[in-house]
Amino acid sequence: MNFKKPSRKAWNLLRKIDPNTKRKHIAVKIKADHFANRIIELSRAKVDKNATKILKKN
């Protein structure tokens, strides 16, 4: 099995072999504001300061 690439067969086999069946699934909580701010930080576009002031007030 090739685990270097995302192979469904390989990872499903690993899950079947794994003795720990009680793994906790952690739900990630991402707020929309944090997500939007991160996109703005990473974008190359200039930010319209008047629009951001209006958004922050609301």
Tab-separated table of N, CA and C in Angstrom:
chain	number	residue	atom	x	y	z
A	1	MET	N	0.836	-1.183	0.000
A	1	MET	CA	0.000	0.000	0.000
A	1	MET	C	0.881	1.246	0.000
A	2	ASN	N	0.456	2.222	-0.739
A	2	ASN	CA	1.201	3.463	-0.854
A	2	ASN	C	0.555	4.515	0.046
A	3	PHE	N	1.252	4.900	1.105
A	3	PHE	CA	0.734	5.908	2.022
A	3	PHE	C	1.254	7.300	1.692
A	4	LYS	N	2.051	7.426	0.643
A	4	LYS	CA	2.585	8.737	0.278
A	4	LYS	C	1.518	9.599	-0.371
A	5	LYS	N	0.632	8.970	-1.123
A	5	LYS	CA	-0.450	9.702	-1.779
A	5	LYS	C	-1.744	9.386	-1.039
A	6	PRO	N	-2.720	10.268	-1.124
A	6	PRO	CA	-3.982	10.000	-0.428
A	6	PRO	C	-4.750	8.859	-1.083
A	7	SER	N	-4.479	7.650	-0.637
A	7	SER	CA	-5.125	6.463	-1.177
A	7	SER	C	-6.191	5.990	-0.201
A	8	ARG	N	-7.422	5.897	-0.665
A	8	ARG	CA	-8.510	5.462	0.207
A	8	ARG	C	-8.298	4.058	0.729
A	9	LYS	N	-7.851	3.176	-0.127
A	9	LYS	CA	-7.652	1.785	0.281
A	9	LYS	C	-6.628	1.686	1.403
A	10	ALA	N	-5.530	2.408	1.254
A	10	ALA	CA	-4.465	2.341	2.257
A	10	ALA	C	-4.937	2.881	3.599
A	11	TRP	N	-5.582	4.039	3.599
A	11	TRP	CA	-5.995	4.642	4.861
A	11	TRP	C	-7.156	3.881	5.497
A	12	ASN	N	-8.045	3.315	4.695
A	12	ASN	CA	-9.119	2.488	5.261
A	12	ASN	C	-8.560	1.231	5.912
A	13	LEU	N	-7.556	0.630	5.289
A	13	LEU	CA	-6.906	-0.538	5.875
A	13	LEU	C	-6.248	-0.174	7.202
A	14	LEU	N	-5.595	0.960	7.245
A	14	LEU	CA	-4.952	1.408	8.481
A	14	LEU	C	-5.990	1.614	9.579
A	15	ARG	N	-7.136	2.178	9.243
A	15	ARG	CA	-8.195	2.371	10.230
A	15	ARG	C	-8.719	1.034	10.755
A	16	LYS	N	-8.829	0.039	9.878
A	16	LYS	CA	-9.313	-1.282	10.297
A	16	LYS	C	-8.319	-1.975	11.216
A	17	ILE	N	-7.039	-1.787	10.954
A	17	ILE	CA	-5.995	-2.435	11.748
A	17	ILE	C	-5.813	-1.751	13.099
A	18	ASP	N	-6.063	-0.448	13.153
A	18	ASP	CA	-5.836	0.344	14.360
A	18	ASP	C	-6.695	-0.182	15.516
A	19	PRO	N	-6.079	-0.557	16.636
A	19	PRO	CA	-6.839	-1.103	17.756
A	19	PRO	C	-7.641	-0.048	18.515
A	20	ASN	N	-7.266	1.203	18.410
A	20	ASN	CA	-7.940	2.256	19.154
A	20	ASN	C	-9.164	2.724	18.368
A	21	THR	N	-10.331	2.206	18.733
A	21	THR	CA	-11.563	2.564	18.029
A	21	THR	C	-12.274	3.742	18.678
A	22	LYS	N	-11.774	4.180	19.820
A	22	LYS	CA	-12.440	5.259	20.541
A	22	LYS	C	-11.702	6.581	20.385
A	23	ARG	N	-11.259	6.870	19.204
A	23	ARG	CA	-10.583	8.146	18.970
A	23	ARG	C	-11.600	9.278	19.038
A	24	LYS	N	-11.178	10.375	19.620
A	24	LYS	CA	-12.058	11.531	19.728
A	24	LYS	C	-11.971	12.348	18.443
A	25	HIS	N	-13.121	12.712	17.945
A	25	HIS	CA	-13.180	13.591	16.787
A	25	HIS	C	-13.398	15.006	17.304
A	26	ILE	N	-12.437	15.848	17.057
A	26	ILE	CA	-12.500	17.213	17.555
A	26	ILE	C	-13.172	18.091	16.512
A	27	ALA	N	-14.243	18.757	16.918
A	27	ALA	CA	-14.931	19.678	16.018
A	27	ALA	C	-14.227	21.035	16.086
A	28	VAL	N	-13.820	21.517	14.950
A	28	VAL	CA	-13.127	22.795	14.891
A	28	VAL	C	-14.160	23.902	14.780
A	29	LYS	N	-14.043	24.875	15.670
A	29	LYS	CA	-14.986	25.993	15.650
A	29	LYS	C	-14.283	27.215	15.066
A	30	ILE	N	-14.698	27.584	13.876
A	30	ILE	CA	-14.130	28.747	13.208
A	30	ILE	C	-15.232	29.779	13.059
A	31	LYS	N	-14.963	30.979	13.541
A	31	LYS	CA	-15.940	32.050	13.408
A	31	LYS	C	-15.803	32.689	12.032
A	32	ALA	N	-16.916	33.137	11.501
A	32	ALA	CA	-16.936	33.738	10.166
A	32	ALA	C	-16.067	34.993	10.116
A	33	ASP	N	-16.074	35.784	11.184
A	33	ASP	CA	-15.269	37.008	11.205
A	33	ASP	C	-13.782	36.697	11.132
A	34	HIS	N	-13.351	35.689	11.860
A	34	HIS	CA	-11.941	35.298	11.848
A	34	HIS	C	-11.540	34.799	10.465
A	35	PHE	N	-12.412	34.027	9.848
A	35	PHE	CA	-12.167	33.501	8.508
A	35	PHE	C	-12.059	34.644	7.496
A	36	ALA	N	-12.981	35.605	7.566
A	36	ALA	CA	-12.967	36.742	6.642
A	36	ALA	C	-11.725	37.598	6.844
A	37	ASN	N	-11.340	37.821	8.091
A	37	ASN	CA	-10.140	38.613	8.365
A	37	ASN	C	-8.895	37.937	7.815
A	38	ARG	N	-8.838	36.635	7.912
A	38	ARG	CA	-7.677	35.899	7.395
A	38	ARG	C	-7.603	35.996	5.874
A	39	ILE	N	-8.733	35.924	5.208
A	39	ILE	CA	-8.754	36.072	3.752
A	39	ILE	C	-8.285	37.463	3.357
A	40	ILE	N	-8.727	38.469	4.092
A	40	ILE	CA	-8.308	39.844	3.802
A	40	ILE	C	-6.812	39.997	4.022
A	41	GLU	N	-6.281	39.398	5.081
A	41	GLU	CA	-4.845	39.475	5.352
A	41	GLU	C	-4.028	38.840	4.232
A	42	LEU	N	-4.518	37.745	3.683
A	42	LEU	CA	-3.769	37.014	2.671
A	42	LEU	C	-3.966	37.550	1.256
A	43	SER	N	-4.982	38.363	1.056
A	43	SER	CA	-5.250	38.849	-0.297
A	43	SER	C	-4.302	39.991	-0.645
A	44	ARG	N	-4.104	40.167	-1.926
A	44	ARG	CA	-3.224	41.227	-2.406
A	44	ARG	C	-3.987	42.513	-2.695
A	45	ALA	N	-5.300	42.449	-2.683
A	45	ALA	CA	-6.118	43.617	-2.995
A	45	ALA	C	-6.006	44.644	-1.874
A	46	LYS	N	-6.108	45.904	-2.260
A	46	LYS	CA	-6.077	46.967	-1.262
A	46	LYS	C	-7.399	46.975	-0.508
A	47	VAL	N	-7.333	47.266	0.780
A	47	VAL	CA	-8.509	47.249	1.628
A	47	VAL	C	-9.160	48.621	1.611
A	48	ASP	N	-10.478	48.637	1.450
A	48	ASP	CA	-11.238	49.881	1.510
A	48	ASP	C	-11.520	50.160	2.985
A	49	LYS	N	-10.835	51.141	3.559
A	49	LYS	CA	-10.927	51.392	4.997
A	49	LYS	C	-12.320	51.829	5.422
A	50	ASN	N	-13.013	52.587	4.580
A	50	ASN	CA	-14.370	53.013	4.934
A	50	ASN	C	-15.302	51.812	5.047
A	51	ALA	N	-15.172	50.864	4.155
A	51	ALA	CA	-16.024	49.675	4.192
A	51	ALA	C	-15.723	48.828	5.423
A	52	THR	N	-14.457	48.715	5.805
A	52	THR	CA	-14.128	47.906	6.979
A	52	THR	C	-14.624	48.572	8.259
A	53	LYS	N	-14.603	49.897	8.308
A	53	LYS	CA	-15.134	50.595	9.484
A	53	LYS	C	-16.621	50.332	9.630
A	54	ILE	N	-17.337	50.358	8.506
A	54	ILE	CA	-18.775	50.104	8.541
A	54	ILE	C	-19.043	48.671	8.986
A	55	LEU	N	-18.280	47.722	8.484
A	55	LEU	CA	-18.469	46.319	8.855
A	55	LEU	C	-18.165	46.081	10.325
A	56	LYS	N	-17.133	46.734	10.846
A	56	LYS	CA	-16.769	46.528	12.248
A	56	LYS	C	-17.812	47.113	13.192
A	57	LYS	N	-18.480	48.202	12.776
A	57	LYS	CA	-19.516	48.812	13.614
A	57	LYS	C	-20.729	47.906	13.728
A	58	ASN	N	-21.026	47.182	12.655
A	58	ASN	CA	-22.214	46.305	12.659
A	58	ASN	C	-21.871	45.078	13.356
